PDB file of C-alpha atoms and ligand atoms in Angstrom:
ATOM      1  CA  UNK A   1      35.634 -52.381 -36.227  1.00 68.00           C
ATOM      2  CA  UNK A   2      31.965 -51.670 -36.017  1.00 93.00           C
ATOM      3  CA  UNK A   3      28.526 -52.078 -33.978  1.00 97.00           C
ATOM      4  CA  UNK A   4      26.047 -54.552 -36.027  1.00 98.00           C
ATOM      5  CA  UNK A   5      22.471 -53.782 -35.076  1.00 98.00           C
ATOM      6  CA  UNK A   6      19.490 -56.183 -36.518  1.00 98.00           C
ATOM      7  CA  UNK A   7      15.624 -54.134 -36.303  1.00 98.00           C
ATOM      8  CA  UNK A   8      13.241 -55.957 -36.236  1.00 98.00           C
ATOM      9  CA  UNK A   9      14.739 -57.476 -39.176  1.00 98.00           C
ATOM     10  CA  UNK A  10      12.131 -59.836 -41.245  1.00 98.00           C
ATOM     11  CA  UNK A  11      12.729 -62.606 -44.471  1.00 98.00           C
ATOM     12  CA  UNK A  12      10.147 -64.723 -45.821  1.00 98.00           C
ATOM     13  CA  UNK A  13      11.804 -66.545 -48.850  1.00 97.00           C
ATOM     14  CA  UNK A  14       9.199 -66.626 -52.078  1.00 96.00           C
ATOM     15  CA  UNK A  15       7.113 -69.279 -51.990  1.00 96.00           C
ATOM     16  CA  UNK A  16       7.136 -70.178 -48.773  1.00 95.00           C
ATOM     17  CA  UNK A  17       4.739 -68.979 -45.310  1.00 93.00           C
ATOM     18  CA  UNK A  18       6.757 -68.999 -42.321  1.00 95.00           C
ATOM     19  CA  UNK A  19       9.402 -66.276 -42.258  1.00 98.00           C
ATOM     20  CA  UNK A  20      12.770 -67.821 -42.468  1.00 98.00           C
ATOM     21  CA  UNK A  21      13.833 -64.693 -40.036  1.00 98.00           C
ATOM     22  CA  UNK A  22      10.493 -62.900 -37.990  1.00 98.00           C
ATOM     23  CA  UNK A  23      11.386 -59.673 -36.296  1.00 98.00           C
ATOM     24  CA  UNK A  24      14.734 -60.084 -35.426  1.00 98.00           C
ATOM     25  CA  UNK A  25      16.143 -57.412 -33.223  1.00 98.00           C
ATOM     26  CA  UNK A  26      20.001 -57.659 -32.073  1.00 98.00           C
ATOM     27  CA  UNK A  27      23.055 -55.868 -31.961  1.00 98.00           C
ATOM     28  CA  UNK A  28      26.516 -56.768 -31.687  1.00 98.00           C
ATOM     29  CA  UNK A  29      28.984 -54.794 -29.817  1.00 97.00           C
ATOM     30  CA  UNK A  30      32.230 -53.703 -31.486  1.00 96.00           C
ATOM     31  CA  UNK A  31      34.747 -56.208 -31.334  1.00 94.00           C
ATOM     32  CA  UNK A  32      32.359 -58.567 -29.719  1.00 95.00           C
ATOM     33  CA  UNK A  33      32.483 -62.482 -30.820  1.00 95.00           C
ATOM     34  CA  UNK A  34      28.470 -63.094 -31.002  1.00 97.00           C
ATOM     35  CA  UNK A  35      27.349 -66.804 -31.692  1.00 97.00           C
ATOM     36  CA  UNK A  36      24.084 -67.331 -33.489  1.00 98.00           C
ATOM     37  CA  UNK A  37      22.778 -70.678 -32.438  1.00 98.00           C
ATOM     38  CA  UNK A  38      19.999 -73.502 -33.081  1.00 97.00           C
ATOM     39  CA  UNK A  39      19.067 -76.214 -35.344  1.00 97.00           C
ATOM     40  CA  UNK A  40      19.509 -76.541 -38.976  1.00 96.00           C
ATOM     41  CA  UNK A  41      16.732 -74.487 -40.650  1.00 97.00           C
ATOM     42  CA  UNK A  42      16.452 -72.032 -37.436  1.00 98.00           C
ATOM     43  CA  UNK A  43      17.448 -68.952 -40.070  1.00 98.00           C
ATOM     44  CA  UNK A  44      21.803 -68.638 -38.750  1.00 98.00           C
ATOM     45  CA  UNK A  45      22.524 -68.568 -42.675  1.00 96.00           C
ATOM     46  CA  UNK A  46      19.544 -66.258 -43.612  1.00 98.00           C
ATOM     47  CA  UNK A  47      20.677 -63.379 -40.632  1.00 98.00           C
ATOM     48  CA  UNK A  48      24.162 -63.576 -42.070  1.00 97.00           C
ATOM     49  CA  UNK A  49      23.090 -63.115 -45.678  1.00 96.00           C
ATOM     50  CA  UNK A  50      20.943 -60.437 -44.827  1.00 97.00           C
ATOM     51  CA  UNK A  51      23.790 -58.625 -42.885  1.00 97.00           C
ATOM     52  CA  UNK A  52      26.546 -59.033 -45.588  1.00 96.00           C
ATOM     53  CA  UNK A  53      23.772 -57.688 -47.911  1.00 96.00           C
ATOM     54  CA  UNK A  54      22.917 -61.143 -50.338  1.00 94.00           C
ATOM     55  CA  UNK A  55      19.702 -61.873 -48.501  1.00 95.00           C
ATOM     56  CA  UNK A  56      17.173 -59.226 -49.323  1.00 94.00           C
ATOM     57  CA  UNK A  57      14.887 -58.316 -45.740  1.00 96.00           C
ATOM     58  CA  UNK A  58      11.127 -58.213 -46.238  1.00 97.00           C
ATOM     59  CA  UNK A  59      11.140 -55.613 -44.108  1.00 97.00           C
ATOM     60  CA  UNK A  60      13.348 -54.278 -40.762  1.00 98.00           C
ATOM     61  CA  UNK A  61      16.675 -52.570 -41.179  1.00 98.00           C
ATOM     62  CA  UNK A  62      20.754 -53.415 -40.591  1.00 98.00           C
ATOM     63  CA  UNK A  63      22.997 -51.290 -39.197  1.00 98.00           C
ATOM     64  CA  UNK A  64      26.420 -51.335 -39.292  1.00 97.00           C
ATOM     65  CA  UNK A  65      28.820 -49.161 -37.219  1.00 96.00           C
ATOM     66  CA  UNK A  66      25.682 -47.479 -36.863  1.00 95.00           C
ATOM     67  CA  UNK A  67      24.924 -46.740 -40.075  1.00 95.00           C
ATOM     68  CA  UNK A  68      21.825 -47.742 -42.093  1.00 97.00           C
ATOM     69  CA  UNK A  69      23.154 -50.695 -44.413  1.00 97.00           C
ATOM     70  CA  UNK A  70      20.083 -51.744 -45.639  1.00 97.00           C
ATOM     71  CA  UNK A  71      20.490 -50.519 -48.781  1.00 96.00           C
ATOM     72  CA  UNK A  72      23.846 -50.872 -48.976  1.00 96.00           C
ATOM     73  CA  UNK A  73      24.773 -53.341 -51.776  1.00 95.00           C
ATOM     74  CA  UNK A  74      26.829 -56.154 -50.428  1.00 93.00           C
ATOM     75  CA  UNK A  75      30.566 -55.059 -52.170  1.00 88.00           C
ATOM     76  CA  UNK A  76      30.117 -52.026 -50.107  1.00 92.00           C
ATOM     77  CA  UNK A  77      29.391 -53.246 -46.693  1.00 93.00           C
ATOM     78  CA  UNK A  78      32.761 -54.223 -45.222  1.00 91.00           C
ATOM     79  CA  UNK A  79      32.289 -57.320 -44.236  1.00 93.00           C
ATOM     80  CA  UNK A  80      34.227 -60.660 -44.914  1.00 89.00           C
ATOM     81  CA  UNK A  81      32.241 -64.266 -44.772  1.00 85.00           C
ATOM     82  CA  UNK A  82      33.962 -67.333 -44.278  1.00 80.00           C
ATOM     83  CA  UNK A  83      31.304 -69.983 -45.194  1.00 69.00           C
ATOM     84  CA  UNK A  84      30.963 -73.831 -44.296  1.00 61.00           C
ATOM     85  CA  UNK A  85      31.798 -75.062 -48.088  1.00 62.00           C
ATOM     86  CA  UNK A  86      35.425 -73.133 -48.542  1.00 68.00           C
ATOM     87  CA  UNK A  87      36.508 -73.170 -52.170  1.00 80.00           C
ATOM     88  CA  UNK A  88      40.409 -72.225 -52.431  1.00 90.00           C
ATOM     89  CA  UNK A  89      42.032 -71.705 -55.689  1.00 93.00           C
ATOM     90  CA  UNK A  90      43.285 -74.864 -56.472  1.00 94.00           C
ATOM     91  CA  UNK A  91      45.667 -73.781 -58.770  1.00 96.00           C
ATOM     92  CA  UNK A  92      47.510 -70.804 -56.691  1.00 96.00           C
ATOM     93  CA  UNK A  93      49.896 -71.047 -54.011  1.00 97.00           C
ATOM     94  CA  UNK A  94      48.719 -70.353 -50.613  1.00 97.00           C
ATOM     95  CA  UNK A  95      50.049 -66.968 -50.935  1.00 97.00           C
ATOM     96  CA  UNK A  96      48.240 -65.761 -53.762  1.00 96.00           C
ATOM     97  CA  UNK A  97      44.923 -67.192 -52.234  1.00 95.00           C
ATOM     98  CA  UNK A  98      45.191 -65.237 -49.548  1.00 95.00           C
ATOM     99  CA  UNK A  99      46.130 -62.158 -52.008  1.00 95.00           C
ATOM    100  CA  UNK A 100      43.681 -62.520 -54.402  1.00 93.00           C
ATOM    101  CA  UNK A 101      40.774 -60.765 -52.817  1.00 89.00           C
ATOM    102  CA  UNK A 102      43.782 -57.870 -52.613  1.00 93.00           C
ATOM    103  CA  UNK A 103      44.937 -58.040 -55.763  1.00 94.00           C
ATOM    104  CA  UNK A 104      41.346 -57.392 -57.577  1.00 92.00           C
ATOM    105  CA  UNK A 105      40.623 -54.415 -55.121  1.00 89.00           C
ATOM    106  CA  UNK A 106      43.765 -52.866 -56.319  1.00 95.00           C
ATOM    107  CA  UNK A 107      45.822 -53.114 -53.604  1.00 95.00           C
ATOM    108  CA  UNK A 108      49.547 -52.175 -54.403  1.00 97.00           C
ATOM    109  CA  UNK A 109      51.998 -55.230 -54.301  1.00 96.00           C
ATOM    110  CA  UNK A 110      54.731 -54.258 -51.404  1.00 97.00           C
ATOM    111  CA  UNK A 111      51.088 -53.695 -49.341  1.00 96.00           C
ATOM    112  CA  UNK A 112      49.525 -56.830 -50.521  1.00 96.00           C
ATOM    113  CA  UNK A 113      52.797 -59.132 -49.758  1.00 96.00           C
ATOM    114  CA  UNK A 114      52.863 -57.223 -46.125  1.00 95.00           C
ATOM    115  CA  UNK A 115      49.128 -58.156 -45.252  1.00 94.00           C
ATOM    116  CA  UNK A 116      49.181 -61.919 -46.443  1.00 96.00           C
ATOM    117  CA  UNK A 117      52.326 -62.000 -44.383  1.00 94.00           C
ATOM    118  CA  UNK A 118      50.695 -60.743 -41.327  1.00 90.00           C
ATOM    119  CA  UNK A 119      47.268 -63.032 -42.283  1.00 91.00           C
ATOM    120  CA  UNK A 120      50.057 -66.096 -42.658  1.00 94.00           C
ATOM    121  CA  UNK A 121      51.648 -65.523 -39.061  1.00 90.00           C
ATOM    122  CA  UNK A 122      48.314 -64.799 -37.136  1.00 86.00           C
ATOM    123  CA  UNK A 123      46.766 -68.269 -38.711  1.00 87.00           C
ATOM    124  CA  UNK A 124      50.092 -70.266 -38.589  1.00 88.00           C
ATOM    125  CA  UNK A 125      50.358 -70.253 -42.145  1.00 94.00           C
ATOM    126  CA  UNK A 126      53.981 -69.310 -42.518  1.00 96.00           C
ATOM    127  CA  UNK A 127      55.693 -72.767 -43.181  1.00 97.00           C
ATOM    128  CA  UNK A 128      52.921 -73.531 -46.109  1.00 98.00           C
ATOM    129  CA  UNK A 129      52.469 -70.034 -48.145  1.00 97.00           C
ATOM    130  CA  UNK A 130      54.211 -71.670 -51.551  1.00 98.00           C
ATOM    131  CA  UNK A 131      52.328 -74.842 -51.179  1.00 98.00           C
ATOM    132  CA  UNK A 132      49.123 -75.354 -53.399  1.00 97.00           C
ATOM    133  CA  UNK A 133      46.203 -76.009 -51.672  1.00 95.00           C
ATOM    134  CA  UNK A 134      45.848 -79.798 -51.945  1.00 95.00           C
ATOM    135  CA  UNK A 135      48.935 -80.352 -50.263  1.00 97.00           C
ATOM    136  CA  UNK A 136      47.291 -78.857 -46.660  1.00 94.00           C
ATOM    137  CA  UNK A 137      45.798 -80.570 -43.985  1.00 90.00           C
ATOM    138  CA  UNK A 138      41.978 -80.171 -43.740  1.00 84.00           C
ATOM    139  CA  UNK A 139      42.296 -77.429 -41.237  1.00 84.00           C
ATOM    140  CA  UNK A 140      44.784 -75.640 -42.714  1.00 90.00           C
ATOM    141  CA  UNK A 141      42.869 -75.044 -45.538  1.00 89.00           C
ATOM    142  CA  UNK A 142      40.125 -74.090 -43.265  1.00 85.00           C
ATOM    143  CA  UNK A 143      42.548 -71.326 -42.118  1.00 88.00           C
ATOM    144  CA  UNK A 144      43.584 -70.144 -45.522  1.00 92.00           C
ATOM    145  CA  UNK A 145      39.760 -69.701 -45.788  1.00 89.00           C
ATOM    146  CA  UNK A 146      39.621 -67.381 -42.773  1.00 87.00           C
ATOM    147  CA  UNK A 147      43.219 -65.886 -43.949  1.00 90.00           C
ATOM    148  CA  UNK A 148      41.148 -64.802 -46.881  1.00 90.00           C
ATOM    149  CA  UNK A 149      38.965 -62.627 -44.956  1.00 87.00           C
ATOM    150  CA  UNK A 150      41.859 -61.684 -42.742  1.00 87.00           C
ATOM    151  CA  UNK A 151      43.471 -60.129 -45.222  1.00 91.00           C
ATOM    152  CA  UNK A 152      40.615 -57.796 -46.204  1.00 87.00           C
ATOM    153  CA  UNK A 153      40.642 -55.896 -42.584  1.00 86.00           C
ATOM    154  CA  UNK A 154      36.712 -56.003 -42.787  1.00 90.00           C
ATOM    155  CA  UNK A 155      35.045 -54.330 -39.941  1.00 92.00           C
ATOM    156  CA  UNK A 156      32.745 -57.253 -39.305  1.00 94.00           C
ATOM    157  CA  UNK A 157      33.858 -61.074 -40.029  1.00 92.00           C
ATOM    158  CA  UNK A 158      30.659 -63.766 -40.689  1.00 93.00           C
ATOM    159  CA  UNK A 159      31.339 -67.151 -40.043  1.00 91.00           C
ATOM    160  CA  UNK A 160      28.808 -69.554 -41.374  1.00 91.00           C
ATOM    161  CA  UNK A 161      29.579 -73.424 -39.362  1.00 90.00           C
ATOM    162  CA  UNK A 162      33.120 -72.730 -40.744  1.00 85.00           C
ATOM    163  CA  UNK A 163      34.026 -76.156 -39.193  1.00 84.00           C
ATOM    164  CA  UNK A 164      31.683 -78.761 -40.157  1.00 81.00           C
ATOM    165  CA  UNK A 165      33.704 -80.157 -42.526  1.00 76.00           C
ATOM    166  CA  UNK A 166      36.491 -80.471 -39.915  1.00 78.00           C
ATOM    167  CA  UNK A 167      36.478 -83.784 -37.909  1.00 82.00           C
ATOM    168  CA  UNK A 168      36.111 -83.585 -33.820  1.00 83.00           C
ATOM    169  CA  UNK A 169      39.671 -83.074 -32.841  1.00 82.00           C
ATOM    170  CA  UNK A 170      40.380 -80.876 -35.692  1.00 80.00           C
ATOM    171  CA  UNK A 171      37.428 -79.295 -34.960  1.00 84.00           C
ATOM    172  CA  UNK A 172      38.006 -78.367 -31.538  1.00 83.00           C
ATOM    173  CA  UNK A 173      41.623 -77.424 -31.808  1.00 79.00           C
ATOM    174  CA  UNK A 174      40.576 -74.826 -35.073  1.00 80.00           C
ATOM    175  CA  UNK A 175      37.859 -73.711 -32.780  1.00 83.00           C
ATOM    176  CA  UNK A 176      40.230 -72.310 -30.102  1.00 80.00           C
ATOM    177  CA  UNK A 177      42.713 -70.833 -32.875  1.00 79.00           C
ATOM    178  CA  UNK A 178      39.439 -68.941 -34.280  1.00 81.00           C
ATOM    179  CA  UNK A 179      38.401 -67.976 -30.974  1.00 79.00           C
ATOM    180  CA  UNK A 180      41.837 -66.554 -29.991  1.00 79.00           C
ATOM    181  CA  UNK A 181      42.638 -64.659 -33.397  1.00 80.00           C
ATOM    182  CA  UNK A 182      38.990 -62.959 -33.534  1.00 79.00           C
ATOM    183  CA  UNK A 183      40.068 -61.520 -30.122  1.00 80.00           C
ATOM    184  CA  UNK A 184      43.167 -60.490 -30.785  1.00 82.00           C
ATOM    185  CA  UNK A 185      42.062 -58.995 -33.918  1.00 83.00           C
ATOM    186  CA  UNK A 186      39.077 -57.469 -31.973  1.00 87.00           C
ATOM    187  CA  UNK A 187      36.912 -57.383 -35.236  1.00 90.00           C
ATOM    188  CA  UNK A 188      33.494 -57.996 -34.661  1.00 94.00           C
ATOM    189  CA  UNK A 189      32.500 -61.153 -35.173  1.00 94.00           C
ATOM    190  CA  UNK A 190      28.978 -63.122 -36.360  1.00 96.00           C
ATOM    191  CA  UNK A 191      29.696 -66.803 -35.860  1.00 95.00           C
ATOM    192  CA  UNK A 192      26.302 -69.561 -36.948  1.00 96.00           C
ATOM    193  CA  UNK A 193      26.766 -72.979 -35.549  1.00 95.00           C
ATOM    194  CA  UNK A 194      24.184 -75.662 -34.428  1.00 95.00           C
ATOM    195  CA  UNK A 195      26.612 -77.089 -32.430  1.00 93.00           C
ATOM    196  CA  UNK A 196      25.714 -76.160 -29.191  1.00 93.00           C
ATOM    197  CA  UNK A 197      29.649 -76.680 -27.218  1.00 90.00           C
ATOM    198  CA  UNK A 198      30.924 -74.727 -30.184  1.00 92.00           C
ATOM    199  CA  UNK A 199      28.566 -71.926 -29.154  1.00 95.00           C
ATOM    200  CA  UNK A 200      29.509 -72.077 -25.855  1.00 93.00           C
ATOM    201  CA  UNK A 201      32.928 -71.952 -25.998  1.00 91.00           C
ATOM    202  CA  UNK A 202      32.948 -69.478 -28.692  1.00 93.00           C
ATOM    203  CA  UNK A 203      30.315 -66.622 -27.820  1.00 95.00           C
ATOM    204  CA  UNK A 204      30.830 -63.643 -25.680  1.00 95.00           C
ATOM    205  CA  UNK A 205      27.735 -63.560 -26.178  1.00 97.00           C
ATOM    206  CA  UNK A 206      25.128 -66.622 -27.531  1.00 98.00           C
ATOM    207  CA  UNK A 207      21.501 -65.773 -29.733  1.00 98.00           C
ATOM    208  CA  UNK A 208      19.728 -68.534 -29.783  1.00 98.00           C
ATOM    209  CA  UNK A 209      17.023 -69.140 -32.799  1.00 98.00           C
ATOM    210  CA  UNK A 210      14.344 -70.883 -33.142  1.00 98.00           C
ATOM    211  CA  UNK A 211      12.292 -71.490 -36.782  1.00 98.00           C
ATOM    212  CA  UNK A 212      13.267 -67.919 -37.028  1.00 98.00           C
ATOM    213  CA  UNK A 213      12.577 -66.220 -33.891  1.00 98.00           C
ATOM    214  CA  UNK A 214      15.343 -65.337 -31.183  1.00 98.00           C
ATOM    215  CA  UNK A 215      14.685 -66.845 -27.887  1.00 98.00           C
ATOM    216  CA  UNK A 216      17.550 -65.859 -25.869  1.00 98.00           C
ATOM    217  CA  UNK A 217      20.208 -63.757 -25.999  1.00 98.00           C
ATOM    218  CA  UNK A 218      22.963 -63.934 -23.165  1.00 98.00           C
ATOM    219  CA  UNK A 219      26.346 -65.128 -22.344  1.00 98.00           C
ATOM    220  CA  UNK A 220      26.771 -68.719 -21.888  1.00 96.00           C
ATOM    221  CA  UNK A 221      26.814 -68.537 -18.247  1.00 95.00           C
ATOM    222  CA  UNK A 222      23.768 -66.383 -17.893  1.00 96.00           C
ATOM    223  CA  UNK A 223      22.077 -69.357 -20.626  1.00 96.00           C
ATOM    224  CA  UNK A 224      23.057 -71.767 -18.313  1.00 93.00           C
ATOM    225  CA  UNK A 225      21.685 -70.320 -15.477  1.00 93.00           C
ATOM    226  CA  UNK A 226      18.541 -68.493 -16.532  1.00 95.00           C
ATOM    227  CA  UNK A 227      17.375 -70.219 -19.879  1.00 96.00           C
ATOM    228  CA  UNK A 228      14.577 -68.199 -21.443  1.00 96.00           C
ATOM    229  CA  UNK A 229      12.747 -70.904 -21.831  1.00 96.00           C
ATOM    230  CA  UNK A 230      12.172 -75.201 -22.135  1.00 95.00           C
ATOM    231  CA  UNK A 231      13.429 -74.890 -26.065  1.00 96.00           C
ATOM    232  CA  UNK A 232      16.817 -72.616 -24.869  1.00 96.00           C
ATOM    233  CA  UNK A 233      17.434 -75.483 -22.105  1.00 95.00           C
ATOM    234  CA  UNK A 234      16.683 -77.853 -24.441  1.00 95.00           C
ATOM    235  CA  UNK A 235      19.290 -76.496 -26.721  1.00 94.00           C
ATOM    236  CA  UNK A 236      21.993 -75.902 -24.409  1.00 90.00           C
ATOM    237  CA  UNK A 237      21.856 -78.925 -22.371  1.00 86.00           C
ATOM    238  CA  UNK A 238      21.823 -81.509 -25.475  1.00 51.00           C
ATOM    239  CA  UNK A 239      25.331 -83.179 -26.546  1.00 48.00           C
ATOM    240  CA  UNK A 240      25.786 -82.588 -29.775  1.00 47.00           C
TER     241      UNK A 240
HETATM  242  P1  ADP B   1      20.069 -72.473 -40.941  1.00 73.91           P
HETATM  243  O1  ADP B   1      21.242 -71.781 -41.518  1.00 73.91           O
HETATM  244  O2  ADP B   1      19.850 -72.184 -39.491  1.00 73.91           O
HETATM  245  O3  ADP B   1      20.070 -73.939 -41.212  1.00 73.91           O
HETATM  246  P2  ADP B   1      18.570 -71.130 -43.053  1.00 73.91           P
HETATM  247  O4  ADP B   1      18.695 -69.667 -42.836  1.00 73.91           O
HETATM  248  O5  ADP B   1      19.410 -71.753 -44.088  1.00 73.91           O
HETATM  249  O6  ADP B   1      18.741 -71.881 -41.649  1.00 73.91           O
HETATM  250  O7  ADP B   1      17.067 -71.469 -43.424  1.00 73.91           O
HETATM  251  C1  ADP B   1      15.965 -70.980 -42.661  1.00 73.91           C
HETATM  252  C2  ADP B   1      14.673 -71.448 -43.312  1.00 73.91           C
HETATM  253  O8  ADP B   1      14.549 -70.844 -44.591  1.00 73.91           O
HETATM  254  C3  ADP B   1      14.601 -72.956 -43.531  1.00 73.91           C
HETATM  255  O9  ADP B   1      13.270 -73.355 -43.340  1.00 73.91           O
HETATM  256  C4  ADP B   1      15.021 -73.108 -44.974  1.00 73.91           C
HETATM  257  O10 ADP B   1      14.433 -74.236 -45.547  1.00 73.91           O
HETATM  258  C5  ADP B   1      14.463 -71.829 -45.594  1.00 73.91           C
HETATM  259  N1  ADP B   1      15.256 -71.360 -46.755  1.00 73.91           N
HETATM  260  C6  ADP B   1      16.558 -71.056 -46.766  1.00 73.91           C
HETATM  261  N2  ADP B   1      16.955 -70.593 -47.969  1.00 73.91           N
HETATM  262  C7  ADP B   1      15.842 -70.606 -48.746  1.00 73.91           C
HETATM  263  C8  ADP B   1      15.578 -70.233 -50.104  1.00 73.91           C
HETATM  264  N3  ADP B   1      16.543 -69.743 -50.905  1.00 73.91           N
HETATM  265  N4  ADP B   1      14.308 -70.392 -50.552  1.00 73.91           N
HETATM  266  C9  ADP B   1      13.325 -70.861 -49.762  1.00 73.91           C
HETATM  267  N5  ADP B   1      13.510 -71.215 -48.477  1.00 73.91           N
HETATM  268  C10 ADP B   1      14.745 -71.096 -47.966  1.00 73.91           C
HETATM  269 MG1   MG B   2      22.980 -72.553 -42.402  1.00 73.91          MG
END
């Protein structure tokens, strides 16, 4: 488990003027669940690439359990992404998808079997660890995905819109599973969504972006009933 600290943390992609990220200062507490939240092309993706280290910063600095991880290249940060687009090994068993990250590092077999077994009960996997992935449900496979960075014990999950290929009941029933296991877990968690109930229900905490600039960050109670500003109300009180 680990702090995640953002100063003023900066990206401005080649090519282009407006920073996809300006000055972004934030930290995450350990074990916290922290939503980042806004519309599409806010920056959510870029922060999370730049703090699992495959987004270069312009300039500003990461830190991670409190160490500088700026530099750090992203194999070496210790921290597992689950992203929107999942790809699964077609071809391997549930099992050995959620070993395979495992079995590259090295990690001895009797170990290996013991950790995908404990992945498979926390994500209610049990039942379908010899089946091949096209014979899940939509949302199981979206929990194989997360299984997958279960497995690693990282000290800091990202989760890119891990359900918005999920539709709305599957959706919302996944959502509370991911909410519950992050807690019991107590990793620290970076979740992006645009949906604004997801980040509500989600977030210990909600940081809300706008064309790369946080606006707010706050609980969702505290958003509700202090919004920084008309965009922040704007975002919270429109259905999806
Ligand atoms: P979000 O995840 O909130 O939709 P992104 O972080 O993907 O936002 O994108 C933030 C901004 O940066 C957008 O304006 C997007 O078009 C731009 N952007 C993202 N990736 C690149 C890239 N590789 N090159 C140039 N611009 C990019
Ligand atoms: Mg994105």
């Amino acid at each position: 488990m680990a702090t995640v600290t953002f100063d003023n943390a900066t990206r401005v992609y080649p090519g282009t003027e407006r920073p996809a990220v300006a000055g972004l200062s934030l930290s995450v507490g350990d074990g916290e669940f922290l939503v980042l939240a806004g519309p599409a092309g806010c920056g959510k993706s870029t922060v999370l690439r730049m703090l699992a280290g495959l987004e270069e910063m312009d300039s500003g600095r990461v830190l991670i359990g409190g160490r500088d991880a700026t530099a750090v290249p992203a194999k070496d940060r210790d921290v597992a992404m689950v992203f929107q687009n999942y790809a699964l090994y077609p071809h391997m068993s549930v099992a050995d998808n959620l070993g395979f990250a495992l079995k590259i590092a090295g990690v001895p077999d009797a170990e290996r079997a013991a950790r995908v077994r404990e992945a498979a009960r926390l994500l209610e996997l049990e039942e379908v660890l010899d089946l091949r992935p096209q014979a899940l449900s939509g949302d199981q496979r979206q929990r194989v995905a997360m299984g997958r960075a279960v497995v690693r014990r990282p000290q800091v999950f990202l989760m890119d819109e891990p359900l918005a290929n999920l539709d709305a009941a599957l959706r919302a029933r996944t959502r509370a599973q991911i909410a519950s296991l992050a807690r019991r877990l107590g990793i620290t968690t970076v979740y992006a969504t645009h949906d604004q109930a997801e980040a509500m229900a989600l977030g210990d905490r909600v940081a809300v972006l706008r064309e790369g600039v946080l606006q707010q960050v706050a609980t969702p109670h505290e958003l509700y009933a202090r919004p920084a500003n008309q965009f922040v109300a704007g975002f919270i009180g429109t259905p999806d």
